[in-house]
Amino acid sequence: MKKLFFSLFWFIFVSTISAQKNIILLIGDGMGTTQFFTLIEAKKDNAIEQFTHVGFQKTSSANAFVTESAAAATALATGKKTNNNYVSIDPETKQPLKTLVQLGNAKGLSTGVVVTCDITHATPAAFLAHSIHRRNYEDIAESMLNTHPTLFIGGGRDRFEKRKDNRSLSDSLKKQGFQVLYTLDDILKTQNPKVAGLLFDVHPESMVNGRGEFLKPASEKAIELLNQNSKGFFLMIESSQIDWICHDNRFDDLIPELIDFDNTIHAVLDFAKKDGNTLVIVTGDHETGGLSVLKRQEDVMFSRFTTFDHSPVMVPVFAFGPGAETFSGIYENTEIQKKIRKLLDL
């Protein structure tokens, strides 16, 4: 009886301390409550309704009621608010802020970023680099050499190989041990987790313009490669172009991007359910377009945008897996990074 009690206690203790081995953060750029509602209505087998806990984050930046993507992503990546257009830079000292990628690396975790945009664009840049302005794309690419993620996959090849200074940062990446790969097929074939996936000159196409299935297989491969590390991993996945479509108020073009994002969330949830030690978080960085859904007639939704810019409304946070309950409630966007740090003991 004593042995049985000790074994049970030890099992519970070990399970508890190893519960959050991996965390996958998925960001739908520009997704507020109405964009998530649109996804749920557009796709009946959506992944969003499988999440067990829901919270809300407030998105204002350090110097503006209405944030933009670099400041919002900085809050998610560093746990500190910064000024609009700053990329993981302290708004007062102008010094670099440690990102989840850097903190994960220091802990011995594998770290990665997969996006449907230029990898030096605002959201991925905030996790991978530091810059005083989000449009310093070539400087951001160079800064990525110093944060040492395990892998990154997206566009932005020109920022590394067709630079104004005529340097090839891809050569520098290779010297750091990265495989620099240019096609999704090559990424899907590799077993080397240290991957710099530069698949597009700048941005990939949108779904309506023929991007096809990219985010889901790239994310699945990233998980496979990062999961080789027995200590665990942190992965950020962004569906980047939802924001751009909402800026243009193109509701019909929005739905294919939302469905593509949802297919990726499904794949991540499938992994998390089998793994048992993976926390999945889905959120937006801010809302774009001030979207309202007015009515539905059969399969047609009628909508209205109220702005071509971002709006300041709260953004939902969905969580599934060990530690999901900590994401319930209403809090500042900086709390998401702090919760992740605590769960991963970073």
Short mmCIF file of C-alpha atoms in Angstrom, two decimals:
data_model
loop_
_atom_site.label_atom_id
_atom_site.label_comp_id
_atom_site.label_asym_id
_atom_site.label_seq_id
_atom_site.Cartn_x
_atom_site.Cartn_y
_atom_site.Cartn_z
CA MET A 1 0.00 0.00 0.00
CA LYS A 2 2.86 2.31 0.91
CA LYS A 3 4.57 1.56 -2.42
CA LEU A 4 1.35 2.18 -4.35
CA PHE A 5 0.81 5.53 -2.60
CA PHE A 6 4.42 6.61 -3.29
CA SER A 7 4.17 5.59 -6.95
CA LEU A 8 0.92 7.51 -7.35
CA PHE A 9 2.37 10.58 -5.65
CA TRP A 10 5.49 10.45 -7.82
CA PHE A 11 3.43 10.09 -11.01
CA ILE A 12 1.29 13.11 -10.09
CA PHE A 13 4.36 15.14 -9.11
CA VAL A 14 6.27 14.36 -12.32
CA SER A 15 3.17 14.98 -14.45
CA THR A 16 2.67 18.36 -12.79
CA ILE A 17 6.21 19.62 -13.21
CA SER A 18 6.39 18.48 -16.85
CA ALA A 19 2.87 19.58 -17.82
CA GLN A 20 3.79 22.57 -19.98
CA LYS A 21 6.67 21.19 -22.00
CA ASN A 22 5.73 22.96 -25.22
CA ILE A 23 3.76 26.13 -25.97
CA ILE A 24 2.41 27.03 -29.41
CA LEU A 25 1.10 30.58 -29.82
CA LEU A 26 -1.02 31.18 -32.91
CA ILE A 27 -1.75 34.78 -33.91
CA GLY A 28 -4.37 35.84 -36.42
CA ASP A 29 -3.14 39.29 -37.32
CA GLY A 30 -6.06 41.72 -37.13
CA MET A 31 -8.44 39.21 -35.56
CA GLY A 32 -10.88 40.58 -33.05
CA THR A 33 -14.06 39.00 -31.72
CA THR A 34 -16.00 39.53 -34.97
CA GLN A 35 -13.29 37.93 -37.11
CA PHE A 36 -13.33 34.88 -34.83
CA PHE A 37 -17.14 34.85 -35.00
CA THR A 38 -16.95 35.03 -38.81
CA LEU A 39 -14.63 32.01 -38.80
CA ILE A 40 -17.03 30.05 -36.58
CA GLU A 41 -19.96 30.87 -38.86
CA ALA A 42 -18.03 30.19 -42.07
CA LYS A 43 -16.62 26.82 -40.98
CA LYS A 44 -18.90 24.56 -38.98
CA ASP A 45 -16.10 22.11 -38.12
CA ASN A 46 -13.90 24.96 -36.87
CA ALA A 47 -11.17 24.42 -34.28
CA ILE A 48 -12.04 27.48 -32.21
CA GLU A 49 -15.02 25.84 -30.51
CA GLN A 50 -12.76 23.06 -29.21
CA PHE A 51 -10.89 25.43 -26.88
CA THR A 52 -11.61 24.98 -23.20
CA HIS A 53 -10.76 28.44 -21.84
CA VAL A 54 -11.34 31.94 -23.19
CA GLY A 55 -10.02 35.30 -22.02
CA PHE A 56 -9.70 38.83 -23.41
CA GLN A 57 -6.61 40.98 -23.88
CA LYS A 58 -6.45 44.78 -24.04
CA THR A 59 -4.23 45.94 -26.89
CA SER A 60 -3.28 49.60 -26.45
CA SER A 61 0.40 50.44 -26.96
CA ALA A 62 2.68 52.51 -24.71
CA ASN A 63 1.96 55.73 -26.60
CA ALA A 64 -1.39 55.16 -28.33
CA PHE A 65 -4.91 54.01 -27.54
CA VAL A 66 -4.93 52.20 -30.91
CA THR A 67 -1.93 49.94 -31.40
CA GLU A 68 -0.26 48.75 -34.58
CA SER A 69 1.27 45.32 -35.17
CA ALA A 70 4.87 45.92 -34.09
CA ALA A 71 3.88 47.33 -30.70
CA ALA A 72 1.19 44.68 -30.20
CA ALA A 73 3.57 41.85 -31.10
CA THR A 74 6.26 43.36 -28.85
CA ALA A 75 3.83 43.11 -25.92
CA LEU A 76 3.18 39.44 -26.77
CA ALA A 77 6.86 38.64 -27.31
CA THR A 78 8.45 40.59 -24.43
CA GLY A 79 5.75 41.27 -21.82
CA LYS A 80 6.28 45.02 -22.08
CA LYS A 81 4.32 47.67 -23.95
CA THR A 82 6.25 49.80 -26.40
CA ASN A 83 5.57 52.71 -28.74
CA ASN A 84 3.85 52.18 -32.06
CA ASN A 85 6.32 51.06 -34.75
CA TYR A 86 9.00 49.95 -32.24
CA VAL A 87 10.13 46.33 -32.60
CA SER A 88 10.94 44.80 -29.19
CA ILE A 89 12.60 48.03 -28.04
CA ASP A 90 12.01 49.61 -24.63
CA PRO A 91 10.09 52.87 -25.21
CA GLU A 92 12.07 54.77 -22.56
CA THR A 93 15.62 53.41 -22.69
CA LYS A 94 15.51 52.49 -26.40
CA GLN A 95 17.31 49.27 -25.45
CA PRO A 96 16.40 45.80 -26.79
CA LEU A 97 13.85 43.79 -24.81
CA LYS A 98 14.34 40.05 -24.36
CA THR A 99 11.86 38.08 -26.46
CA LEU A 100 10.28 34.68 -25.81
CA VAL A 101 12.58 33.26 -28.47
CA GLN A 102 15.66 34.50 -26.62
CA LEU A 103 14.32 33.42 -23.23
CA GLY A 104 13.45 29.98 -24.62
CA ASN A 105 16.91 29.60 -26.11
CA ALA A 106 18.51 30.47 -22.78
CA LYS A 107 16.45 27.72 -21.12
CA GLY A 108 17.55 25.15 -23.69
CA LEU A 109 14.23 25.00 -25.52
CA SER A 110 13.90 24.92 -29.28
CA THR A 111 12.23 28.01 -30.72
CA GLY A 112 10.54 28.80 -34.01
CA VAL A 113 8.38 31.18 -36.04
CA VAL A 114 6.18 30.35 -39.06
CA VAL A 115 4.28 33.12 -40.88
CA THR A 116 2.42 33.93 -44.11
CA CYS A 117 4.35 37.17 -44.66
CA ASP A 118 7.89 38.50 -44.98
CA ILE A 119 9.73 37.13 -41.94
CA THR A 120 11.03 40.66 -41.22
CA HIS A 121 7.48 42.06 -41.08
CA ALA A 122 6.16 43.50 -37.81
CA THR A 123 4.81 40.47 -35.94
CA PRO A 124 7.56 37.93 -36.64
CA ALA A 125 10.16 40.69 -36.27
CA ALA A 126 9.03 41.35 -32.69
CA PHE A 127 9.80 37.73 -31.78
CA LEU A 128 13.02 37.48 -33.80
CA ALA A 129 14.68 40.90 -33.78
CA HIS A 130 14.96 44.43 -32.43
CA SER A 131 14.61 47.73 -34.27
CA ILE A 132 13.56 51.31 -33.60
CA HIS A 133 11.17 51.11 -36.57
CA ARG A 134 9.21 48.23 -38.08
CA ARG A 135 10.06 49.25 -41.66
CA ASN A 136 13.82 48.87 -41.17
CA TYR A 137 13.51 45.49 -42.88
CA GLU A 138 17.16 44.94 -43.75
CA ASP A 139 18.27 45.94 -40.25
CA ILE A 140 15.68 43.54 -38.82
CA ALA A 141 17.03 40.72 -40.97
CA GLU A 142 20.53 41.41 -39.62
CA SER A 143 19.22 41.57 -36.07
CA MET A 144 17.79 38.06 -36.52
CA LEU A 145 21.33 36.74 -36.70
CA ASN A 146 21.70 37.60 -33.00
CA THR A 147 18.53 36.06 -31.54
CA HIS A 148 19.31 32.47 -32.67
CA PRO A 149 15.91 30.85 -33.21
CA THR A 150 16.01 27.15 -34.05
CA LEU A 151 13.96 27.74 -37.18
CA PHE A 152 11.92 30.33 -39.04
CA ILE A 153 9.75 29.91 -42.13
CA GLY A 154 8.13 32.63 -44.23
CA GLY A 155 8.96 35.13 -46.95
CA GLY A 156 11.54 37.92 -47.07
CA ARG A 157 14.35 36.32 -49.08
CA ASP A 158 15.24 39.71 -50.60
CA ARG A 159 15.94 41.15 -47.14
CA PHE A 160 18.73 38.59 -46.79
CA GLU A 161 20.04 38.23 -50.34
CA LYS A 162 19.21 41.40 -52.34
CA ARG A 163 20.32 44.00 -49.86
CA LYS A 164 21.46 47.57 -50.40
CA ASP A 165 24.78 46.72 -48.73
CA ASN A 166 25.28 43.78 -51.17
CA ARG A 167 25.86 41.36 -48.29
CA SER A 168 24.38 37.88 -48.25
CA LEU A 169 22.91 37.24 -44.83
CA SER A 170 22.00 33.75 -46.04
CA ASP A 171 25.73 33.00 -46.07
CA SER A 172 25.89 34.26 -42.48
CA LEU A 173 22.96 31.99 -41.56
CA LYS A 174 24.76 29.01 -43.09
CA LYS A 175 27.85 29.79 -41.03
CA GLN A 176 25.61 29.64 -37.94
CA GLY A 177 24.54 26.13 -38.95
CA PHE A 178 21.22 26.91 -40.61
CA GLN A 179 19.95 25.07 -43.62
CA VAL A 180 18.74 27.90 -45.86
CA LEU A 181 15.85 26.42 -47.84
CA TYR A 182 13.78 28.01 -50.57
CA THR A 183 10.86 25.66 -51.15
CA LEU A 184 8.25 24.05 -48.94
CA ASP A 185 9.12 20.67 -50.46
CA ASP A 186 12.72 21.00 -49.27
CA ILE A 187 11.53 21.96 -45.79
CA LEU A 188 9.18 18.98 -45.64
CA LYS A 189 12.07 16.64 -46.54
CA THR A 190 14.61 17.83 -43.98
CA GLN A 191 15.24 16.29 -40.58
CA ASN A 192 17.64 19.04 -39.51
CA PRO A 193 15.74 21.32 -37.10
CA LYS A 194 17.96 24.35 -37.79
CA VAL A 195 16.05 25.77 -40.75
CA ALA A 196 15.89 29.23 -42.31
CA GLY A 197 12.95 28.91 -44.68
CA LEU A 198 13.00 31.86 -47.10
CA LEU A 199 10.28 30.70 -49.45
CA PHE A 200 9.24 33.97 -51.10
CA ASP A 201 11.06 37.10 -52.30
CA VAL A 202 8.94 39.26 -50.00
CA HIS A 203 5.38 38.19 -49.09
CA PRO A 204 3.56 35.06 -50.30
CA GLU A 205 0.30 35.53 -52.17
CA SER A 206 -3.02 35.67 -50.36
CA MET A 207 -5.30 32.64 -50.42
CA VAL A 208 -7.59 34.19 -53.07
CA ASN A 209 -4.56 34.90 -55.25
CA GLY A 210 -3.27 31.35 -55.15
CA ARG A 211 -1.04 30.83 -52.09
CA GLY A 212 -2.55 27.39 -51.54
CA GLU A 213 -1.88 25.24 -48.51
CA PHE A 214 1.33 26.52 -46.96
CA LEU A 215 0.75 27.53 -43.35
CA LYS A 216 -0.58 24.16 -42.18
CA PRO A 217 2.17 21.88 -43.62
CA ALA A 218 4.91 24.37 -42.69
CA SER A 219 3.58 24.51 -39.11
CA GLU A 220 3.27 20.73 -38.87
CA LYS A 221 6.87 20.35 -40.05
CA ALA A 222 8.08 23.01 -37.63
CA ILE A 223 6.42 21.12 -34.76
CA GLU A 224 8.01 17.85 -35.91
CA LEU A 225 11.49 19.42 -36.04
CA LEU A 226 11.22 21.39 -32.79
CA ASN A 227 9.80 18.37 -30.97
CA GLN A 228 13.15 16.60 -31.41
CA ASN A 229 14.30 18.57 -28.36
CA SER A 230 13.40 16.60 -25.23
CA LYS A 231 13.44 19.83 -23.19
CA GLY A 232 10.52 21.25 -25.16
CA PHE A 233 9.85 24.13 -27.52
CA PHE A 234 8.14 27.47 -28.09
CA LEU A 235 6.59 28.12 -31.51
CA MET A 236 4.81 31.23 -32.81
CA ILE A 237 2.60 30.80 -35.88
CA GLU A 238 1.00 33.81 -37.57
CA SER A 239 -1.72 34.02 -40.20
CA SER A 240 -0.49 37.41 -41.34
CA GLN A 241 -2.74 38.51 -44.18
CA ILE A 242 -6.07 38.59 -42.33
CA ASP A 243 -4.99 42.07 -41.23
CA TRP A 244 -4.27 43.33 -44.75
CA ILE A 245 -7.63 42.12 -46.08
CA CYS A 246 -9.46 43.84 -43.21
CA HIS A 247 -7.50 47.03 -43.91
CA ASP A 248 -8.94 46.85 -47.44
CA ASN A 249 -12.44 45.98 -46.11
CA ARG A 250 -12.63 42.90 -48.38
CA PHE A 251 -14.99 40.64 -46.44
CA ASP A 252 -15.32 37.94 -49.14
CA ASP A 253 -11.52 37.60 -49.38
CA LEU A 254 -11.27 37.39 -45.59
CA ILE A 255 -13.02 34.03 -45.30
CA PRO A 256 -10.42 31.94 -47.23
CA GLU A 257 -7.67 33.34 -44.97
CA LEU A 258 -9.70 32.51 -41.86
CA ILE A 259 -10.33 28.96 -43.09
CA ASP A 260 -6.62 28.50 -43.86
CA PHE A 261 -5.80 29.67 -40.34
CA ASP A 262 -8.39 27.33 -38.86
CA ASN A 263 -6.97 24.36 -40.78
CA THR A 264 -3.62 25.13 -39.18
CA ILE A 265 -5.17 25.42 -35.71
CA HIS A 266 -6.81 22.00 -36.25
CA ALA A 267 -3.41 20.46 -37.03
CA VAL A 268 -1.82 22.06 -33.96
CA LEU A 269 -4.67 20.86 -31.72
CA ASP A 270 -4.32 17.33 -33.11
CA PHE A 271 -0.66 17.34 -32.08
CA ALA A 272 -1.44 18.82 -28.65
CA LYS A 273 -4.13 16.23 -27.91
CA LYS A 274 -1.80 13.35 -28.74
CA ASP A 275 1.19 14.89 -26.97
CA GLY A 276 -0.52 15.83 -23.71
CA ASN A 277 2.26 18.26 -22.70
CA THR A 278 1.52 21.05 -25.17
CA LEU A 279 -0.41 24.24 -24.45
CA VAL A 280 -2.03 25.91 -27.47
CA ILE A 281 -2.95 29.61 -27.38
CA VAL A 282 -4.84 31.36 -30.19
CA THR A 283 -5.36 35.11 -30.30
CA GLY A 284 -5.05 38.22 -32.45
CA ASP A 285 -2.59 41.06 -31.99
CA HIS A 286 -5.39 43.64 -32.44
CA GLU A 287 -8.62 44.06 -34.37
CA THR A 288 -8.58 45.55 -37.88
CA GLY A 289 -11.41 47.20 -39.76
CA GLY A 290 -13.97 47.64 -37.00
CA LEU A 291 -15.84 44.69 -38.49
CA SER A 292 -19.51 44.00 -37.76
CA VAL A 293 -21.56 41.05 -39.01
CA LEU A 294 -25.11 42.32 -39.51
CA LYS A 295 -27.15 39.33 -40.64
CA ARG A 296 -27.03 36.01 -42.44
CA GLN A 297 -29.26 34.71 -45.22
CA GLU A 298 -28.66 31.04 -45.93
CA ASP A 299 -24.88 30.82 -46.55
CA VAL A 300 -24.32 34.54 -47.09
CA MET A 301 -23.15 36.81 -44.27
CA PHE A 302 -23.71 40.54 -44.55
CA SER A 303 -21.02 42.67 -42.93
CA ARG A 304 -19.85 46.23 -42.47
CA PHE A 305 -16.42 47.66 -41.78
CA THR A 306 -16.27 50.97 -39.91
CA THR A 307 -12.61 51.86 -40.52
CA PHE A 308 -9.67 51.06 -42.81
CA ASP A 309 -7.40 51.04 -39.75
CA HIS A 310 -7.09 49.13 -36.49
CA SER A 311 -9.60 49.48 -33.69
CA PRO A 312 -8.91 49.48 -29.91
CA VAL A 313 -11.39 46.78 -28.88
CA MET A 314 -10.39 43.83 -26.71
CA VAL A 315 -9.23 40.67 -28.49
CA PRO A 316 -10.19 37.13 -27.41
CA VAL A 317 -7.58 34.63 -26.20
CA PHE A 318 -8.36 30.91 -26.60
CA ALA A 319 -6.35 28.29 -24.72
CA PHE A 320 -6.24 24.48 -24.74
CA GLY A 321 -4.01 22.09 -22.84
CA PRO A 322 -2.09 22.14 -19.56
CA GLY A 323 -2.17 25.63 -18.08
CA ALA A 324 -5.08 26.79 -20.27
CA GLU A 325 -7.06 27.97 -17.25
CA THR A 326 -4.51 30.74 -16.59
CA PHE A 327 -5.64 32.54 -19.75
CA SER A 328 -9.21 33.13 -18.58
CA GLY A 329 -10.22 36.65 -17.54
CA ILE A 330 -9.48 40.15 -18.85
CA TYR A 331 -5.92 41.44 -18.86
CA GLU A 332 -3.35 43.53 -20.73
CA ASN A 333 -1.67 41.93 -23.76
CA THR A 334 1.63 41.94 -21.84
CA GLU A 335 0.21 39.32 -19.47
CA ILE A 336 0.23 36.66 -22.19
CA GLN A 337 4.02 36.69 -22.35
CA LYS A 338 4.24 36.67 -18.55
CA LYS A 339 1.90 33.69 -18.32
CA ILE A 340 3.95 31.81 -20.94
CA ARG A 341 7.18 32.61 -19.07
CA LYS A 342 5.75 31.29 -15.83
CA LEU A 343 4.42 28.10 -17.41
CA LEU A 344 7.74 27.38 -19.16
CA ASP A 345 9.80 28.61 -16.18
CA LEU A 346 11.74 31.05 -18.37
#
